[in-house]
Amino acid sequence: MTKYISSWMVQVAVFYRVVASHGAPALAALLLVGGLPPLILGPMLGAAVDRWNVRRTVLLTNAMLTATLLAVALLINGPLGPLVAGYSVLNLLSTVDRPSRQRWLYQTVGPSERARANASLGAVAGLVTVIGAALGGGAALAGAGPILLTAAAFRLLTAGVLAALPATATAHPTGRPASYGHAIREGLEAVRRFPQAGRVLLVGAAWGLIGGGYDVILTAYGVHRWGGGVGVGVLYAADGAGVLVGTMLARAVRHWRRVSVYGWAYIAQGALWGGFALAGQFPLAVSLLLLMRVASGLIIAWDTTLLLETVPDAVHGRVYSLHTTTYGAVMRGALLVTGLLITVVGVQAIAVGAGIGSMVVGLVWWATGGTRRAPMARLEP
């Protein structure tokens, strides 16, 4: 929980500071350049996670994230270049942290409980997003530096909590580890063998292309249209509340309906995002954003489950990292286009276009298999 609070405090504070000081195109540049290291190294790091001791990896990564946050706090009010460098390091460390925590979860939870565990994590993430976004929005009042120092303290607390967990909760890799190249090929082969995982991979990449500028647009709306830092905080709090509700609703949907509802959630997400972009009053905009993120919460709750439930445990880290890497790759392209188009067509036109794109993704998903039942059990190698 403290990890998610820290992450959202950092995101809102950094995004607000960059847009307020340098403009929305600068934020697009920050996200584009800051995402390149994990994009390039992501597959290799995912393969490495499958070979490393999970507990040790998570603890070390969180300690390094804490130190990096302290550096970013010192850089936040300076030139954009050093801040981009610090943000890049944060992203790179997070590329190791995410699949490591996912493997830790799957080593401590039985296969029958993994979908519920993923949904529960999504619910927790939504709850603390509200808290973290509200605290991050305080950057307009307290300054981004103090907010980032507080985020570093939360991250340090996370490391302490994880360190207190018993070492027996995790497993050590067994057997002789394969080379990185061989491990990556195994991940790609697993996706080829299990079409459900491949479909989630492709849909994630499509949404990354369409929604890559989401944070740029949302932050720009908050800073320039809806009240500065306070507006940013309210919008991201609505974002988190919607995800929380969506992940809670996801638990009530029967397993065999998930594949179909997953596609419809993309359609609803797109329609509501377009409505948010066109809203002329702040209460209406917040309401539409809240509902949009409810649909997103359904997607978040099932995304990892639909991806991993049909692939063997031995390649979870590789497949998960392949998913985040392909998503990140197209998102970098989307950020580049967003940064270039903002000054030409404006954020509203880009947001409406993204909404239409999300609806198209949902329709394609549903039309190409959305009526099929989700697999009831994960296949073993």
PDB file of C-alpha atoms in Angstrom, residues 36-52 57 92 95-96 99-100 178-185 187-188 317-326:
ATOM      1  CA  LEU A  36      13.436   4.497 -23.164  1.00  0.00           C
ATOM      2  CA  PRO A  37      15.764   2.657 -20.705  1.00  0.00           C
ATOM      3  CA  PRO A  38      13.050   0.258 -19.479  1.00  0.00           C
ATOM      4  CA  LEU A  39      11.826  -0.156 -23.043  1.00  0.00           C
ATOM      5  CA  ILE A  40      15.271  -1.225 -24.262  1.00  0.00           C
ATOM      6  CA  LEU A  41      16.215  -3.330 -21.248  1.00  0.00           C
ATOM      7  CA  GLY A  42      12.747  -4.602 -20.300  1.00  0.00           C
ATOM      8  CA  PRO A  43      12.867  -8.049 -21.956  1.00  0.00           C
ATOM      9  CA  MET A  44      16.312  -8.785 -20.570  1.00  0.00           C
ATOM     10  CA  LEU A  45      15.308  -7.667 -17.076  1.00  0.00           C
ATOM     11  CA  GLY A  46      12.132  -9.768 -17.251  1.00  0.00           C
ATOM     12  CA  ALA A  47      14.215 -12.817 -18.097  1.00  0.00           C
ATOM     13  CA  ALA A  48      16.572 -11.963 -15.256  1.00  0.00           C
ATOM     14  CA  VAL A  49      13.728 -11.740 -12.747  1.00  0.00           C
ATOM     15  CA  ASP A  50      12.796 -15.346 -13.543  1.00  0.00           C
ATOM     16  CA  ARG A  51      16.349 -16.351 -12.539  1.00  0.00           C
ATOM     17  CA  TRP A  52      16.910 -14.162  -9.462  1.00  0.00           C
ATOM     18  CA  THR A  57      15.449  -8.564  -5.754  1.00  0.00           C
ATOM     19  CA  LEU A  92      14.217   1.407 -14.968  1.00  0.00           C
ATOM     20  CA  THR A  95      10.807  -2.360 -14.568  1.00  0.00           C
ATOM     21  CA  VAL A  96      12.536  -4.788 -12.213  1.00  0.00           C
ATOM     22  CA  PRO A  99       7.546  -8.406 -12.404  1.00  0.00           C
ATOM     23  CA  SER A 100       9.453  -9.263  -9.219  1.00  0.00           C
ATOM     24  CA  ALA A 178      19.151 -20.429 -19.167  1.00  0.00           C
ATOM     25  CA  SER A 179      20.874 -17.640 -21.032  1.00  0.00           C
ATOM     26  CA  TYR A 180      19.049 -14.330 -21.380  1.00  0.00           C
ATOM     27  CA  GLY A 181      18.543 -14.892 -25.102  1.00  0.00           C
ATOM     28  CA  HIS A 182      17.110 -18.344 -24.535  1.00  0.00           C
ATOM     29  CA  ALA A 183      14.844 -17.023 -21.762  1.00  0.00           C
ATOM     30  CA  ILE A 184      13.425 -14.309 -24.001  1.00  0.00           C
ATOM     31  CA  ARG A 185      12.811 -16.821 -26.783  1.00  0.00           C
ATOM     32  CA  GLY A 187       8.716 -16.026 -23.418  1.00  0.00           C
ATOM     33  CA  LEU A 188       7.896 -15.433 -27.083  1.00  0.00           C
ATOM     34  CA  GLY A 317       8.326 -12.950 -15.519  1.00  0.00           C
ATOM     35  CA  ARG A 318       9.226 -13.125 -19.207  1.00  0.00           C
ATOM     36  CA  VAL A 319       5.656 -12.941 -20.480  1.00  0.00           C
ATOM     37  CA  TYR A 320       4.737 -10.161 -18.037  1.00  0.00           C
ATOM     38  CA  SER A 321       7.774  -8.115 -19.035  1.00  0.00           C
ATOM     39  CA  LEU A 322       7.080  -8.772 -22.705  1.00  0.00           C
ATOM     40  CA  HIS A 323       3.596  -7.367 -22.132  1.00  0.00           C
ATOM     41  CA  THR A 324       4.852  -4.231 -20.385  1.00  0.00           C
ATOM     42  CA  THR A 325       7.650  -3.806 -22.936  1.00  0.00           C
ATOM     43  CA  THR A 326       5.405  -3.961 -25.996  1.00  0.00           C
TER      44      THR A 326
END
